Amino acid sequence: MKFTLNKTLSVLLLSATVSFNASAAEITGAGSSFIYPVLSKWAEAYKAKTGNNVNYQSIGSGGGIKQINAKTVEFGATDDPVKADILKAKGQVQFPAIIGGVVPVVNIEGVKAGEIKLSADVLAKIFQGVIISWNDKRILALNPGVKIPANTITVVTRSDGSGTTAIFTNYLSKVSAAWQEEVGSGKTVVWPATSTVSGKGNEGVSANVNRIKNSIGYVEYAYAKKNNMTYVSLQNADGKFVLPDDKTFAAAASGTDWTKFPGMATFITNASGENAWPITGATFVVMYKNPSDKVKAKQALDFFNFALKEGKDMALNLDYVPMPDATVSYIEKTVFSEVNAK
Amino acid sequence: MTTSIKNIERTSRKQHYQDVIFGLISQLSALIVLFVLLGIIVSLVINAWPALKEFGPSFFLNAQWDINREKFGGLISIYGTIVSSLIALIIATPLSFGIALFLTEICPAFLKRPLGVAIELLAAIPSIIYGMFGLFIFAPVFGDYIQPALAASLGKLPYIGILFSGAPNGIGMLCAGIILAMMILPFIASVMRDVFEIVPAVLKESAYGLGCTKWEVARHIILPYTKAGVVGGIMLGLGRALGETMAVTFVIGNAARIMPSLFAPGSSIASTLANQFGEASPGLHFSALFALGLALFIITFVILSLAKLMLIQLEKKQGKKS
C-alpha cells in the first residue's frame, strides 16, 4: 500500500516537473486598460511566433504602477508617465509603446458626430461648470448654423483613477490657467462642475453619456468608435478644428521629440501642427533596470521589441498609432540597453 | 470477565480522548472567528491611523475629498451611505410588511410556497446584477418618466420640494436608494414572515372572533407581538444596505459632493472604496480610505448589534408568552 502511494506520488511529481519544463515561459504585466486591446493582439501573435505567453492584466494605470513597484510583474503600463526623478529613485526605465487619443463625446438631440465645434477654452469652461447651458453664447459663436437646444449641460467624468483622466486634465491645465489653478491635473481630480456625474471605467462614462441627454464626457477613442458616440470637433494649438482619428493622433505625435524628455516622460497634449488632435496620449511601459528575474525581463524586452517593430499593422487595425521608427530605434538603443537582462 | 472490563475501560478512555480533542477543535474554530474579527478591527485602525492623526476626529465631519491636495474628510461618503440606506428603508419596510402579511395571513395556500421561494430567490441575485439592471434598465426609465413626474408633483411642495429638484439624469442618490430597496426587500420580508408565523393562532382567532378586520389583527395583534423581530429584520436589511458596494457604485453617480436634491449624484463609503482602492498608493489617501472603511465598520457594527439585541429580547418574550 505504502509502496504504491510512494510510486503514485513520485509519478505525479515527475509529471509535474516534466509539464513545468515543457510549458513555455510566462511574461506578466499589468496596468493601463487603454493599451489592453492591442497588447492582447501582440501577445497572441508573439505566442504564435515564439511559444511564450504574455499574461497582461488590465487593472488601470495606477494599479500597474503599484504592481511594478511591488515587483509582482515584469512590466507595468501607465498612461500617466512616471516622472524622471521617481524613475531614477526606483531604478526603473520607461518608454512609450502606443499612441492614442482622448475624445470629448456629447449626447445632444439632433447633433451628429463631428458636427459641434469646441475651443479649448470653452471645453475647459464646460468642465469647470462656468458654461452650464448648451446655448451659451460662447458655444453658439463657434457653431453658427448648428441647431443647439437650450438645455442644461451634465458633465460626465471617470470615478476611478485613470490614465484617461490624467491625459484629459493635463490638456485642460495646459490650455486654461483657471483650470490649472482651480483643479489641476492627475489620475483623479475634484471635478468642479456641480452637474458632474461619474462612471467607473471608459465603459461607465460611455454608458452615462449615451443615456443622459445633454451630457458631455471624455473617453478613449476606441470606446467612442465602438459605441458610435457623438464626438466633437476640437480646436488645436494651431487654431484649426480637427476630428479625432488615427491620422490626427499621428500628426500630434509626429511633433513630439520624446528623446528630449528625461525618462521620455511627456504628455503629447496640445501638440502643434495643423492636423494635430490636441488630446493625444501614449501608454508607457515601466520596467526595472535590475530586475530580479533577468531571464523573464529579457523575454519581456524581446516581446516589446517584437510589438514595436512587427506589431504596427495590428495597432493600426485597432485605430491606434504605432510608435514612429525613429522613436523605436531610440527606445531600443537607450532604454532597452539599460535593462540588465539576459 | 477481566478482559471485557478492560475493553470497556479502553473504549471509555478512547472516548474520553475523542471528546477532549473534539472539544478543542470546536473551541479553536470558534476562537478563529473571534481572532479574525479582532484582526480586522486592529488592521483597520492601524491603517487608518495616519489619516486620523492628520485630520483628527473632524475627519468624520469634514466634507472635502481632494486627492491631489491630500485633504480628506469622510462626511460626503458617510452622508451618502446613510441617506441612500434611509431611502431604501423607507421604501422597503412598508413593502416588506405588506408582503409578509400577505404571505402569512391572506395568501391562499397554493400560492404560499411559490411566492415565498420567489422572494428568497430575489435575495440570491448577485448585487452586480442589480447594478447592471439599475444602470441600463431602471435608470433610463426612472430618469425619463418617474423623475419628471416627481419633480412636477413633490418638487412643487414647500420645504421638501428641494429634495426632488434638479436635472432628471436617472442615476443619483434616489436611484441608488430605490435599487437598494429592491435588494434588501427580500431580507426584511422573509424575517417578517418568519416572525409573523410564530404569533400563536389562538390570539389571532380570538381577535377575529371579536369581529376584527384583517388590518386590525395585523395592527393590534401581530405587530405588537412581533415588534422586536420586525425591527430586527429591518436592521438586518439596513446592515446590508449600508455595506452594499457594486450596485450602488453603478447608480449613485459617484460625485464627491453633498447636494440637497435627491436627484443629484453622490457617493457612499462603499462606492468610494470600490472606485479608489485600486489606484491608491500607500500614503494619506490610502489611509483615509481605511478610515472610511473603519467608519463603515462602526456604523454597521452598531446597527447589527442593536438588531441582535432585539432578536434576543424577542426570543425571551416568546418563552414567557407561549
Short mmCIF file of C-alpha atoms in Angstrom, two decimals, chain A:
data_model
loop_
_atom_site.label_atom_id
_atom_site.label_comp_id
_atom_site.label_asym_id
_atom_site.label_seq_id
_atom_site.Cartn_x
_atom_site.Cartn_y
_atom_site.Cartn_z
CA MET A 1 0.00 0.00 0.00
CA LYS A 2 2.66 2.39 1.11
CA PHE A 3 4.80 1.43 -1.81
CA THR A 4 2.06 2.19 -4.31
CA LEU A 5 1.39 5.53 -2.67
CA ASN A 6 5.04 6.46 -2.94
CA LYS A 7 5.08 5.32 -6.50
CA THR A 8 2.00 7.33 -7.37
CA LEU A 9 3.45 10.38 -5.67
CA SER A 10 6.73 10.15 -7.49
CA VAL A 11 4.97 9.67 -10.80
CA LEU A 12 2.84 12.71 -10.07
CA LEU A 13 5.86 14.77 -9.10
CA LEU A 14 7.75 13.64 -12.14
CA SER A 15 4.92 14.51 -14.48
CA ALA A 16 4.56 17.86 -12.75
CA THR A 17 8.23 18.64 -13.36
CA VAL A 18 8.01 17.48 -16.91
CA SER A 19 4.95 19.57 -17.67
CA PHE A 20 6.57 22.52 -15.90
CA ASN A 21 9.63 22.22 -18.08
CA ALA A 22 7.55 21.76 -21.18
CA SER A 23 5.39 24.83 -20.58
CA ALA A 24 6.80 28.00 -22.08
CA ALA A 25 7.91 31.00 -20.08
CA GLU A 26 5.23 33.40 -18.98
CA ILE A 27 5.83 37.15 -19.02
CA THR A 28 3.49 39.02 -16.72
CA GLY A 29 2.42 42.64 -16.87
CA ALA A 30 -0.35 44.85 -15.52
CA GLY A 31 -1.77 48.35 -15.83
CA SER A 32 -3.46 50.65 -18.33
CA SER A 33 -6.71 49.42 -19.82
CA PHE A 34 -6.11 51.65 -22.86
CA ILE A 35 -3.29 49.51 -24.24
CA TYR A 36 -5.04 46.24 -23.42
CA PRO A 37 -6.80 45.56 -26.77
CA VAL A 38 -3.63 45.98 -28.84
CA LEU A 39 -1.40 44.35 -26.25
CA SER A 40 -3.52 41.22 -26.29
CA LYS A 41 -3.27 41.12 -30.11
CA TRP A 42 0.52 41.47 -29.84
CA ALA A 43 0.60 38.75 -27.19
CA GLU A 44 -1.36 36.39 -29.42
CA ALA A 45 0.98 36.94 -32.37
CA TYR A 46 4.03 36.69 -30.12
CA LYS A 47 2.87 33.37 -28.71
CA ALA A 48 2.27 32.02 -32.19
CA LYS A 49 5.80 33.04 -33.14
CA THR A 50 7.81 32.10 -30.05
CA GLY A 51 5.53 29.97 -27.90
CA ASN A 52 5.99 32.38 -25.00
CA ASN A 53 2.95 33.58 -23.07
CA VAL A 54 2.29 37.19 -22.15
CA ASN A 55 -0.15 37.48 -19.29
CA TYR A 56 -1.39 41.08 -19.09
CA GLN A 57 -3.91 42.27 -16.51
CA SER A 58 -5.82 45.38 -17.45
CA ILE A 59 -6.26 46.86 -13.97
CA GLY A 60 -5.73 50.56 -14.68
CA SER A 61 -2.64 52.76 -14.83
CA GLY A 62 -2.39 53.35 -11.08
CA GLY A 63 -2.70 49.64 -10.42
CA GLY A 64 0.04 48.93 -12.97
CA ILE A 65 2.45 51.28 -11.17
CA LYS A 66 1.53 49.66 -7.86
CA GLN A 67 2.25 46.18 -9.24
CA ILE A 68 5.60 47.03 -10.82
CA ASN A 69 6.68 48.83 -7.65
CA ALA A 70 5.79 45.71 -5.70
CA LYS A 71 7.81 43.70 -8.29
CA THR A 72 4.96 41.25 -8.80
CA VAL A 73 5.07 41.78 -12.58
CA GLU A 74 7.80 42.09 -15.20
CA PHE A 75 6.36 45.31 -16.59
CA GLY A 76 3.76 47.90 -15.66
CA ALA A 77 1.84 50.04 -18.14
CA THR A 78 0.58 53.56 -17.45
CA ASP A 79 -0.98 56.39 -19.47
CA ASP A 80 0.30 58.85 -16.89
CA PRO A 81 4.09 58.83 -17.43
CA VAL A 82 6.20 58.28 -14.32
CA LYS A 83 8.32 61.36 -13.60
CA ALA A 84 12.01 61.07 -14.37
CA ASP A 85 13.19 61.63 -10.79
CA ILE A 86 10.88 58.88 -9.50
CA LEU A 87 12.16 56.53 -12.21
CA LYS A 88 15.70 57.30 -11.11
CA ALA A 89 14.97 56.83 -7.42
CA LYS A 90 13.30 53.47 -8.03
CA GLY A 91 15.83 52.29 -10.60
CA GLN A 92 13.22 51.97 -13.33
CA VAL A 93 13.13 52.74 -17.04
CA GLN A 94 10.16 53.83 -19.12
CA PHE A 95 9.24 54.00 -22.78
CA PRO A 96 6.08 54.80 -24.74
CA ALA A 97 4.60 51.79 -26.52
CA ILE A 98 1.46 53.05 -28.26
CA ILE A 99 -0.29 56.31 -29.11
CA GLY A 100 -3.99 57.06 -28.95
CA GLY A 101 -6.41 59.87 -28.28
CA VAL A 102 -8.92 61.01 -25.71
CA VAL A 103 -12.13 62.30 -27.23
CA PRO A 104 -14.83 64.57 -25.79
CA VAL A 105 -18.20 62.98 -26.56
CA VAL A 106 -21.65 64.54 -26.29
CA ASN A 107 -25.27 63.46 -26.30
CA ILE A 108 -27.34 66.31 -27.72
CA GLU A 109 -30.53 65.60 -29.57
CA GLY A 110 -30.13 66.28 -33.30
CA VAL A 111 -26.35 66.80 -33.16
CA LYS A 112 -24.28 64.35 -35.20
CA ALA A 113 -20.69 63.19 -34.71
CA GLY A 114 -18.14 65.88 -35.51
CA GLU A 115 -20.86 68.47 -36.02
CA ILE A 116 -20.31 70.53 -32.90
CA LYS A 117 -17.12 72.56 -32.61
CA LEU A 118 -15.48 73.45 -29.31
CA SER A 119 -12.43 75.51 -28.50
CA ALA A 120 -10.00 74.54 -25.74
CA ASP A 121 -11.19 77.41 -23.57
CA VAL A 122 -14.88 76.53 -23.98
CA LEU A 123 -14.18 72.87 -23.22
CA ALA A 124 -12.37 73.85 -20.00
CA LYS A 125 -15.21 76.20 -19.01
CA ILE A 126 -17.82 73.46 -19.57
CA PHE A 127 -15.95 71.01 -17.35
CA GLN A 128 -15.37 73.78 -14.84
CA GLY A 129 -19.09 74.43 -14.59
CA VAL A 130 -18.72 78.01 -15.84
CA ILE A 131 -20.65 77.31 -19.03
CA ILE A 132 -23.74 75.44 -17.86
CA SER A 133 -26.06 75.53 -20.86
CA TRP A 134 -25.64 74.31 -24.44
CA ASN A 135 -26.99 77.57 -25.82
CA ASP A 136 -24.33 79.65 -24.05
CA LYS A 137 -23.22 82.34 -26.49
CA ARG A 138 -19.61 81.15 -26.30
CA ILE A 139 -20.72 77.78 -27.71
CA LEU A 140 -23.12 79.32 -30.25
CA ALA A 141 -20.39 81.65 -31.53
CA LEU A 142 -18.26 78.63 -32.51
CA ASN A 143 -21.19 76.85 -34.15
CA PRO A 144 -23.11 79.16 -36.45
CA GLY A 145 -25.86 77.27 -38.25
CA VAL A 146 -25.91 74.25 -35.92
CA LYS A 147 -29.19 73.74 -34.07
CA ILE A 148 -28.27 73.54 -30.39
CA PRO A 149 -31.02 73.20 -27.76
CA ALA A 150 -31.22 75.47 -24.71
CA ASN A 151 -30.63 72.66 -22.22
CA THR A 152 -28.52 72.38 -19.09
CA ILE A 153 -25.22 70.54 -19.53
CA THR A 154 -24.45 67.43 -17.49
CA VAL A 155 -20.73 66.74 -17.19
CA VAL A 156 -19.72 63.05 -17.14
CA THR A 157 -16.32 62.02 -15.75
CA ARG A 158 -14.40 58.96 -14.56
CA SER A 159 -14.99 57.94 -10.96
CA ASP A 160 -11.92 55.71 -10.70
CA GLY A 161 -8.33 56.86 -11.01
CA SER A 162 -7.41 56.64 -14.67
CA GLY A 163 -4.79 57.48 -17.25
CA THR A 164 -7.54 58.85 -19.49
CA THR A 165 -8.35 61.44 -16.83
CA ALA A 166 -4.63 62.21 -16.45
CA ILE A 167 -4.29 62.95 -20.18
CA PHE A 168 -7.53 64.93 -20.31
CA THR A 169 -6.80 67.10 -17.26
CA ASN A 170 -3.20 67.59 -18.40
CA TYR A 171 -4.62 69.05 -21.60
CA LEU A 172 -7.11 71.30 -19.77
CA SER A 173 -4.34 72.54 -17.45
CA LYS A 174 -2.18 73.42 -20.45
CA VAL A 175 -4.90 75.41 -22.22
CA SER A 176 -6.62 77.08 -19.26
CA ALA A 177 -4.83 78.90 -16.47
CA ALA A 178 -8.07 78.97 -14.48
CA TRP A 179 -8.34 75.19 -14.73
CA GLN A 180 -4.72 74.74 -13.76
CA GLU A 181 -5.26 76.88 -10.68
CA GLU A 182 -8.64 75.58 -9.57
CA VAL A 183 -8.47 71.90 -10.46
CA GLY A 184 -5.02 70.84 -11.66
CA SER A 185 -4.28 67.52 -13.30
CA GLY A 186 -3.93 63.91 -12.24
CA LYS A 187 -5.46 60.45 -12.43
CA THR A 188 -8.29 61.74 -10.22
CA VAL A 189 -9.27 65.36 -9.64
CA VAL A 190 -12.07 67.13 -7.80
CA TRP A 191 -14.48 67.95 -10.61
CA PRO A 192 -15.76 71.48 -10.09
CA ALA A 193 -18.99 71.41 -12.16
CA THR A 194 -21.97 70.79 -9.88
CA SER A 195 -23.70 68.78 -12.60
CA THR A 196 -20.89 66.18 -12.61
CA VAL A 197 -21.89 62.51 -12.77
CA SER A 198 -19.09 59.93 -12.67
CA GLY A 199 -18.89 56.41 -14.01
CA LYS A 200 -16.38 53.62 -13.49
CA GLY A 201 -14.09 52.96 -16.41
CA ASN A 202 -14.41 54.04 -20.04
CA GLU A 203 -17.49 51.79 -20.14
CA GLY A 204 -19.09 53.69 -17.26
CA VAL A 205 -18.51 57.07 -18.92
CA SER A 206 -19.79 55.96 -22.33
CA ALA A 207 -22.86 54.34 -20.76
CA ASN A 208 -23.66 57.52 -18.86
CA VAL A 209 -23.13 59.83 -21.85
CA ASN A 210 -25.26 57.61 -24.08
CA ARG A 211 -28.03 57.64 -21.52
CA ILE A 212 -28.05 61.16 -20.11
CA LYS A 213 -29.39 63.71 -22.56
CA ASN A 214 -27.40 66.94 -22.97
CA SER A 215 -24.30 65.42 -21.39
CA ILE A 216 -20.62 65.67 -22.28
CA GLY A 217 -17.87 63.26 -21.25
CA TYR A 218 -14.45 62.06 -22.37
CA VAL A 219 -13.39 58.57 -23.41
CA GLU A 220 -10.57 56.82 -25.22
CA TYR A 221 -11.12 56.97 -28.98
CA ALA A 222 -11.69 53.21 -29.25
CA TYR A 223 -14.71 53.48 -26.95
CA ALA A 224 -16.18 56.43 -28.83
CA LYS A 225 -15.83 54.48 -32.07
CA LYS A 226 -17.12 51.19 -30.71
CA ASN A 227 -20.20 52.78 -29.15
CA ASN A 228 -20.93 55.10 -32.10
CA MET A 229 -20.68 58.14 -29.88
CA THR A 230 -21.05 61.76 -30.96
CA TYR A 231 -17.50 63.10 -30.72
CA VAL A 232 -16.79 66.81 -31.08
CA SER A 233 -14.52 68.74 -33.40
CA LEU A 234 -11.82 70.41 -31.32
CA GLN A 235 -9.71 73.48 -31.98
CA ASN A 236 -6.00 72.61 -31.75
CA ALA A 237 -2.95 74.68 -30.82
CA ASP A 238 -2.71 75.98 -34.39
CA GLY A 239 -6.29 77.24 -34.24
CA LYS A 240 -7.61 74.61 -36.68
CA PHE A 241 -10.67 72.47 -35.93
CA VAL A 242 -9.82 68.78 -36.20
CA LEU A 243 -11.69 65.49 -35.88
CA PRO A 244 -10.27 62.58 -33.91
CA ASP A 245 -8.83 59.67 -35.88
CA ASP A 246 -5.55 57.82 -36.21
CA LYS A 247 -4.21 60.41 -38.67
CA THR A 248 -4.71 63.40 -36.36
CA PHE A 249 -3.27 61.36 -33.44
CA ALA A 250 -0.23 60.55 -35.58
CA ALA A 251 0.09 64.21 -36.56
CA ALA A 252 0.16 65.16 -32.87
CA ALA A 253 2.76 62.52 -32.08
CA SER A 254 5.00 63.45 -35.01
CA GLY A 255 5.69 66.85 -33.48
CA THR A 256 6.83 65.33 -30.21
CA ASP A 257 10.51 64.65 -29.67
CA TRP A 258 10.42 62.04 -26.89
CA THR A 259 14.19 61.98 -26.63
CA LYS A 260 14.23 65.50 -25.21
CA PHE A 261 12.43 64.45 -22.03
CA PRO A 262 14.19 62.56 -19.25
CA GLY A 263 12.60 59.12 -18.94
CA MET A 264 10.62 60.01 -22.12
CA ALA A 265 8.05 61.30 -19.64
CA THR A 266 5.86 63.71 -21.55
CA PHE A 267 2.25 64.15 -22.46
CA ILE A 268 1.67 64.96 -26.11
CA THR A 269 -1.36 67.08 -25.37
CA ASN A 270 -1.94 70.43 -27.12
CA ALA A 271 0.69 69.50 -29.72
CA SER A 272 1.43 71.93 -32.51
CA GLY A 273 0.70 71.01 -36.11
CA GLU A 274 -2.18 71.83 -38.40
CA ASN A 275 -3.74 68.38 -38.21
CA ALA A 276 -2.76 67.51 -34.64
CA TRP A 277 -5.53 66.21 -32.38
CA PRO A 278 -4.98 68.18 -29.16
CA ILE A 279 -5.78 65.48 -26.58
CA THR A 280 -3.39 62.77 -27.70
CA GLY A 281 -1.59 60.50 -25.27
CA ALA A 282 0.62 57.46 -25.04
CA THR A 283 0.80 54.38 -22.87
CA PHE A 284 4.18 53.95 -21.19
CA VAL A 285 5.78 50.69 -20.18
CA VAL A 286 7.77 50.70 -16.94
CA MET A 287 10.43 48.10 -16.05
CA TYR A 288 13.24 47.71 -13.53
CA LYS A 289 16.85 48.34 -14.58
CA ASN A 290 17.98 45.46 -12.40
CA PRO A 291 15.09 43.02 -12.46
CA SER A 292 15.15 40.12 -10.01
CA ASP A 293 14.35 37.66 -12.80
CA LYS A 294 16.73 38.60 -15.59
CA VAL A 295 15.60 35.82 -17.91
CA LYS A 296 11.98 36.94 -17.82
CA ALA A 297 12.99 40.58 -18.22
CA LYS A 298 14.89 39.60 -21.34
CA GLN A 299 11.76 37.91 -22.67
CA ALA A 300 9.67 40.97 -21.86
CA LEU A 301 12.10 43.18 -23.80
CA ASP A 302 12.01 40.70 -26.65
CA PHE A 303 8.22 40.89 -26.63
CA PHE A 304 8.15 44.69 -26.81
CA ASN A 305 10.84 44.67 -29.46
CA PHE A 306 8.54 42.42 -31.49
CA ALA A 307 5.48 44.56 -30.70
CA LEU A 308 7.10 47.88 -31.61
CA LYS A 309 8.57 46.59 -34.87
CA GLU A 310 6.26 43.88 -36.15
CA GLY A 311 3.06 44.86 -34.37
CA LYS A 312 2.44 48.08 -36.27
CA ASP A 313 -0.30 46.76 -38.54
CA MET A 314 -2.09 45.19 -35.61
CA ALA A 315 -2.06 48.59 -33.89
CA LEU A 316 -3.33 50.41 -36.99
CA ASN A 317 -6.14 47.89 -37.44
CA LEU A 318 -7.37 48.78 -33.98
CA ASP A 319 -7.13 52.56 -34.62
CA TYR A 320 -4.04 53.05 -32.53
CA VAL A 321 -0.97 54.87 -33.76
CA PRO A 322 2.24 52.83 -33.56
CA MET A 323 5.45 54.49 -32.38
CA PRO A 324 7.43 56.10 -35.23
CA ASP A 325 10.53 54.22 -36.46
CA ALA A 326 12.98 56.81 -35.16
CA THR A 327 11.47 56.60 -31.68
CA VAL A 328 11.55 52.80 -31.78
CA SER A 329 15.25 52.72 -32.57
CA TYR A 330 15.86 55.33 -29.85
CA ILE A 331 13.96 53.13 -27.37
CA GLU A 332 15.95 50.10 -28.43
CA LYS A 333 19.30 51.86 -28.14
CA THR A 334 18.84 53.89 -24.98
CA VAL A 335 16.08 52.23 -22.97
CA PHE A 336 16.31 48.51 -23.70
CA SER A 337 20.08 48.59 -23.28
CA GLU A 338 19.70 49.99 -19.76
CA VAL A 339 17.83 46.94 -18.54
CA ASN A 340 20.20 44.40 -17.09
CA ALA A 341 18.67 41.29 -18.62
CA LYS A 342 19.96 38.05 -20.08
#
